[in-house]
Amino acid sequence: MNLKPSKKYKIKKIDAIIVVALIVIAGLVLFKAGYIGEDPDPTPDPDPDPVPTPPPILTPPTSFIPGYMMGVSGEDEGVHFDKIRICREWWYYSVIFDDESELAGWTISISFNHMARSDLLGQLKPDLLVFTLHSPDGEEYGGMINKKRGLGILSQPTLEAKSPGVSLKFEDSWAEGRAPEWHVHVEDNDIDNDHVIVADLRFFAPSEPIWTMGERAFQKSKSNLASYMFTGCNVTGTVQIDNSEYDVIGKGHHEHSWSPNIITRGSINGWDWFHMTLDNGWNIYLTNYYPTPQLITSLTSKTNPISSLIITTDDGRTMTMLNNIDLKITKSDEKIFPFVKMPSEFNLEAKPSILQPLILPYNMQLNLNINAENTYEQVWKFPTYVGMKVGMSSISGKIKWSDDDGEYEIELNGLASSWSMRALL
C-alpha cells in the first residue's frame, strides 16, 4: 500500500504578522496586570504619616439615678406659690459664654423670685428680679431689685406666674417655655441706672433634669419642698450693653425650687450656690445650705445637713453624685452685719458616702478651690439684715479615682456662676 507524502502548508507573511501582533498585545496585557515582571510585594508599604490613636477619654464612674428623680411635667414647671402652703418660689437661669461667643468668658445670672415676706423682713417689696452680667476683666452690669407685691386680694404683684410650663413676667422681663426649651428675655430698667442692658436668650436642655429635693417619690409637684435643675443647657441669643449688641453662645443652667411657710429665714440662715462649667466640658452643680447662723458658730461646714453635688461629663446624660460634702470658707469679706461676713473663697472636698455602695469602691475624691473673681453685692440693712452676692467665680482643682486597671487623676479648671446669701438671724 503506497502512502503519499502529506501536503506541506506554507505560512503566509500576513499570517505571521498577525500572530506576532497577538503575542505582543497579550504580553502587554499580562505585564500591565502584573503577571509578567517582578513579583508584587505581598505586604504594602507602611503609611509614612500614620494617624495616632487618640487616648481614651477619662470620665469618673457614674451614679445610678432612679427614674422617679428625673423628668418634669408642665405642672412641675409652673407656679406653686398660688397655694396657701407655699411662700417661696424661684426660677433661675445662668450662662457662661464660651469662646465662640462675642462675650467669651462672661457670665450672666437671671432669677425670678417670689420671696417669702419674712425673707426681706420689713419690706413690702418681696418680688425680686436678679439680672447680672460679669466679664473676666472685671466689668460689671446689672444687679437686683425687689418690688411691691401688695397686701390686698386685688393688688397686682410685680412678679406674675402661670401654669402649665414656665410663664413668668416681671415688668418688661419674662420667661416662657416648657422642657426642653425656654425663651428668657430680661431688661434691666431701673436695676442699673448707669447702663442699659437687655438679654434675649434661648435655653435648650439636651437631657432630663434631676430632682435635688422633693418630699414625695412621685408627683413631686405636690411636694411642699422641692427643687429640680437642668444642667449643660445649650444657650444662644443676644446681649445688649448700652448701644452695642453681641451674639452669644454658651453653656447654661436652669433651676426651679419652692418651699413652704414652715421653712423660715430662721431655719435657713444662708447658702452658697454654684453652677460650674469647666474647660474640659464638664459641669458641676453645688449647693450648700446653712441652718446655723454665723452669729452662733463659724463652723458652717460641720453643721450642714442640706447639700448637693452633681458632676456631669456629657451635659446631664450621665451624672455622678457625691454625698459626702465639706465646703470650707477659707476667706471672707468685711462684715456686712455684726458677726456676719460674706464669703469670697472656698475649698471643697467631696467623696461618696457609705450610702453610695455602687461608686464607693472607686475611692473617688474631688478637691476644688473656688474664688469669687467678679461679683455684685446687695445688702438690705435694718430691719431686714440680708445680704446677697451674685457673679463669677474661678474654679481650680482635681478629681481622683481608681479601679482594677489603675489610678486616675484629672486637673479641673473653669468658671462658675455663683450666688451666696447670708442673714443675721
mmCIF file of N, CA, C and O in Angstrom, residues 38-45:
data_model
loop_
_atom_site.group_PDB
_atom_site.id
_atom_site.type_symbol
_atom_site.label_atom_id
_atom_site.label_comp_id
_atom_site.label_asym_id
_atom_site.label_seq_id
_atom_site.Cartn_x
_atom_site.Cartn_y
_atom_site.Cartn_z
ATOM 1 N N GLU A 38 8.404 41.639 37.893
ATOM 2 C CA GLU A 38 8.764 41.329 39.257
ATOM 3 C C GLU A 38 7.524 40.911 40.058
ATOM 4 O O GLU A 38 6.433 41.397 39.835
ATOM 5 N N ASP A 39 7.735 40.002 40.971
ATOM 6 C CA ASP A 39 6.653 39.566 41.841
ATOM 7 C C ASP A 39 6.215 40.733 42.722
ATOM 8 O O ASP A 39 7.054 41.430 43.300
ATOM 9 N N PRO A 40 4.920 40.948 42.820
ATOM 10 C CA PRO A 40 4.452 42.046 43.675
ATOM 11 C C PRO A 40 4.761 41.771 45.139
ATOM 12 O O PRO A 40 4.744 40.628 45.590
ATOM 13 N N ASP A 41 5.049 42.876 45.887
ATOM 14 C CA ASP A 41 5.335 42.743 47.320
ATOM 15 C C ASP A 41 4.040 42.400 48.047
ATOM 16 O O ASP A 41 3.062 43.137 47.971
ATOM 17 N N PRO A 42 3.973 41.254 48.724
ATOM 18 C CA PRO A 42 2.722 40.873 49.385
ATOM 19 C C PRO A 42 2.328 41.799 50.533
ATOM 20 O O PRO A 42 1.188 41.835 50.923
ATOM 21 N N THR A 43 3.265 42.564 51.079
ATOM 22 C CA THR A 43 2.949 43.481 52.185
ATOM 23 C C THR A 43 3.070 44.918 51.683
ATOM 24 O O THR A 43 4.111 45.318 51.172
ATOM 25 N N PRO A 44 1.998 45.728 51.810
ATOM 26 C CA PRO A 44 2.064 47.115 51.328
ATOM 27 C C PRO A 44 3.004 47.946 52.185
ATOM 28 O O PRO A 44 3.292 47.625 53.332
ATOM 29 N N ASP A 45 3.487 49.026 51.589
ATOM 30 C CA ASP A 45 4.358 49.933 52.328
ATOM 31 C C ASP A 45 3.584 50.570 53.473
ATOM 32 O O ASP A 45 2.402 50.925 53.332
#
